[in-house]
Structure formats: structure tokens, C-alpha cells
Amino acid sequence: MFFQKLLLDIGKALSGEDVKALTFLCTDILGRNLTSVASASDLFSHLGNWGFLSAEQPHLLTELLIIIQRARLTRGLDLPAEPSSQISPYRKMLYNLSEDLTDADLNDVKFLLANYLPRKKLEKNVSTLEIWLEMEHKDLMHEHNLDLLETIISKVCPMLMDKINQFKAQNSTSPATQESGRPRSVSVSNAPNQVNQAPPSLGAERSGSFATQEFTPLTECSVNASNNSTDFPRGLNGGGDCGALSHSLSAHLKIDVVQTMAPSEPRTSHTTDTNTEVLGTYPMTAAKRGVCLIINNLNFADGLRKRDGTMLDEERLRAVFAWLGFEVEVQRDRRAAEMLTASRELAGRDHGPADCLVCCVLSHGKEGSVCGVDDRAVAVEKLREPFNGANCASLAGKPKLFFIQACQGTGKQKVVRVCADGPAHGAVCGDALKGTDSIPSDADFLLGMSTVPSCVSYRDRETGTWFIESLCQNLVHMVPKGCDLVSILTKVNADVAKKTDEAGVKKQMPQPGFSLRRKVVFPIPKAPPPSLPH
């Protein structure tokens, strides 16, 4: 009750402009959906509901009040003198710029943006902070692309360029400051893809063409048809836990990275200086990392064998992702239609305060698809589609991680003690029929497949699957070292490639595919690593 009284007193001491400033500063923490914030009490309630503000953790409030130069409230109301560091340097830089721009400067800014923003967003009552938010919403500006902002500030008030240059210098030299804010949500339409609209130079005529980007191909694995083993790519070795290079999609799969824009907006080609651009990391600052959905199919109708050993995989995944801060939800023995329903229901939730999303599917499979317990196949693309930027705006710009444990090939395997996830009888079963391409075409997805197309994926009836076991072991081992997820999956590739059955003829090669734009680096959990079943 005392803390609530304290918040009430602070709210009464803040002006309407102060509340708008605090709301702007909290954009990265709570996401863009802050239209319901009309008062300080509303904002404090949002922060409290998502675990960012409490009597035990009031440091964020101290930081916010110091930024807006209301530090007197922290002394008079006995708040901790030591602030947190949850507001990104980028967000603070934008706020400080707004404080130093006069009304005349703001009018000049609006004039220069006349060709970039709708007239309604440039009306007289629109503030500088609202201008910044609209530029981010249109993807004209983010913390790694300040070109348009620099052009405007250099023309309106050159002396403020020092603030931008200072931020850029700090952001390029300190890894801790990179991507500490949440990535901006892009504008979306009903189109399934998204287009990155690059801000053209002021005064220049804008081109009417797109520039599409193709991902670098993954090193491909060839399948030896004589025994269905995988020939490993040259140069694949451990090389240190964190030293593995981040791969992209297979050579035969191409992704156009685009962003949605209004039909009336001109389109602009855009090139990136890859020699100077620093690869950032996705923000991981939320109290809860997000939801981890595990769909675990064990008992199947006639035609597909029971997937003995899969409960160990579920136990490992549940323990590891809970340790990483996720809210784990498990659904077992789902029919194909129920799997689609689960995907759509999860995508329909508000993920605004979350950092990312994880979905793990453990089942039999066909090439590009996974099977429900009713033997019906669901394309992986259909499970992924509800989460793209057009369908789930609250996850736009955030990593969406899918891990699929299922065969992707039709090759029959000999009867050995190790069991593959598929319909063949005996100890080894294969999970693959011809299907559709399942690599995501939208931004910020990662799809970790347990095997390459046309190949089986092995499951030991006593210890679980090779892929999930290695994935969980390497997450536990490498997250505390600060390794990014793609490097971890490369280590999983190397480990699984070394495995074989007792006869020495069965091999497996996992395949990660992704359209990530930044590194995925999970914060190091404070709790000790979980003890995984063997």
C-alpha cells in the first residue's frame, strides 16, 4: 500500500508533458501499443503488470525521473538513488533531441518531412516525440539507421549533431549498448510479406524500384542414397563453442526481405554499407522472455508408430526454456487441425511485452510438414504463417524461433536399436513424404529442422532424439558463455553429425534456416542450469 501511495504522489506531481515523455521512453520496454496510457497511473500500472515496477524493484522509475530531469521526486519520496539501465541510449538520445528543439525548429522538421509522413501526422499539435514515433512506425528511422534523422537535424539545428554523433560512437564501441531497445514494429498491410522502406535523401527524387536481398546459402549436405546417411560438409568442426559462423538458408531456397508500405507511397531502392554496419542483437529485456509452446505427439492412429522416447525430449525442452525465462506451455497428441488451432490461438495473443516466441513440434513428419496424431500432415509454413508481421503485429521485429523434430525423407532405414521418427516398421522409422517448402519468407524467423529434406531423423527409444538432446545440451552449455543462437545451432550440427548408430551406417544432419536480421543472444539466467535427463 505504501508503494502505491508513493506512485500516486509521483503521478500527481507530473505534468501531462512529463507523462508523454515517460511513455515515449518506455516504448521499447512495453511495445508500441501504449495508446491506452492517458495518465501516470496508467503507465505505472502497465509497468507493474509486466514486472518492470514494484516495491522491490523501483529502480526503473528512478531512471525515468532522472532522464526527464525530475530527480527531485526521487529524493523527496525516498526512491533508490541508484537508477537501472533499462532505457536504451537510443531512446534517451531521441528524447534529449526533442528537449533541445524549439517550436520553430519543430515546424522546420515537419516541413522537411512533408514528403515522408502523412499530413495528419504533421499537424500543429503533433509533438516532436510523436514525430519520432511516426518515423519509426514508417521504418524511416531506427537505432542502426539514423540517416534521415541526421539529415534533418543537420539542416534544422546543426549544433545538435553532437548528440547523435556521441550516441553513434558509443553504440559502435560498446556491445552492451547495441540493440538495448526493442526493435521497432513496422507498418503492415494485408500483404503477407514486409518491405523495408529506406529513407531517401531529402530533396532527391525517389526511385520506383525495389531492392530485394538474397540470403547467403547454407553449406549443403548431400545424401548418400545407398544407405541414407548424410555426407557432412567440408570444414565442419567445433572451432570453439562461440566461433561458429552464422549460416543462412539453403542454396536452393531464396528469401526476399521486404516490408509493407501503403500503395500510395513511392518505393525506394536501398543499399547497405556492409563494411561499417554493426550486427546488433535482438533486445532481451522483458520480465518474461515470452511463450514457448511445445506440441508433443506420442500416440498415433494406425499407420504411424508410437514415438517412444519423445517424453524425454519434452522434459528437456520444458526445463531448458523455463530456465531461459520462457512461459512453457505443452500440448500433447494433437490432430492436424488442432495443431493449426493452437498456432492461431497463440498468434492471437498480445505479445507486446515479450522479447520473442518459441514453438517446438515433436512428431512424425513429411518433407516440409509434420503429422498430427490422425496421420494428417500440416505444412510447417502453415504453423508459422500466423506469426508473421501481417498476422501478428505484436511480434513484428521480434525473433520467432521454431524447432521441428520430425523426419523429412522417405528413405527406409535398417532395423537397428536407434529409432527414426517415421512410419516404417521395426526399430527405425522414417517421417517424410513429398511436401511444400517450409523455410520462412518473412523477417525475424528461425526454423531449426532436425534433418535436411529427404532424410530421416533419429530417435532413441530410451534417450530421445539426437537433435533435441543436442539442442538442449548446447543451450545449457553455451548460453552462459554469451553465444548467439545461430552459433549454438552450428555446434548442434557438428555434434549430431558425429553421432551414428551401433552399426556405424546411420547419420543425421540438422538444418537451421533463418531470416533473422540480428543475433539472438539469450540473457544469462541467474538460476543454475537445469539437470537434463540422460
JSON list of C-alpha atoms in Angstrom, two decimals, residues 18 22 29 31 242 366 404 473:
[
{"chain": "A", "resi": 18, "resn": "ASP", "atom": "CA", "xyz": [6.02, 14.58, -18.35]},
{"chain": "A", "resi": 22, "resn": "LEU", "atom": "CA", "xyz": [7.83, 8.80, -19.78]},
{"chain": "A", "resi": 29, "resn": "ILE", "atom": "CA", "xyz": [10.01, -1.92, -22.86]},
{"chain": "A", "resi": 31, "resn": "GLY", "atom": "CA", "xyz": [5.98, -2.15, -27.10]},
{"chain": "A", "resi": 242, "resn": "CYS", "atom": "CA", "xyz": [31.11, -19.42, -29.93]},
{"chain": "A", "resi": 366, "resn": "LYS", "atom": "CA", "xyz": [6.81, -35.44, -44.21]},
{"chain": "A", "resi": 404, "resn": "ILE", "atom": "CA", "xyz": [10.91, -29.13, -35.62]},
{"chain": "A", "resi": 473, "resn": "GLN", "atom": "CA", "xyz": [22.67, -29.67, -24.00]}
]
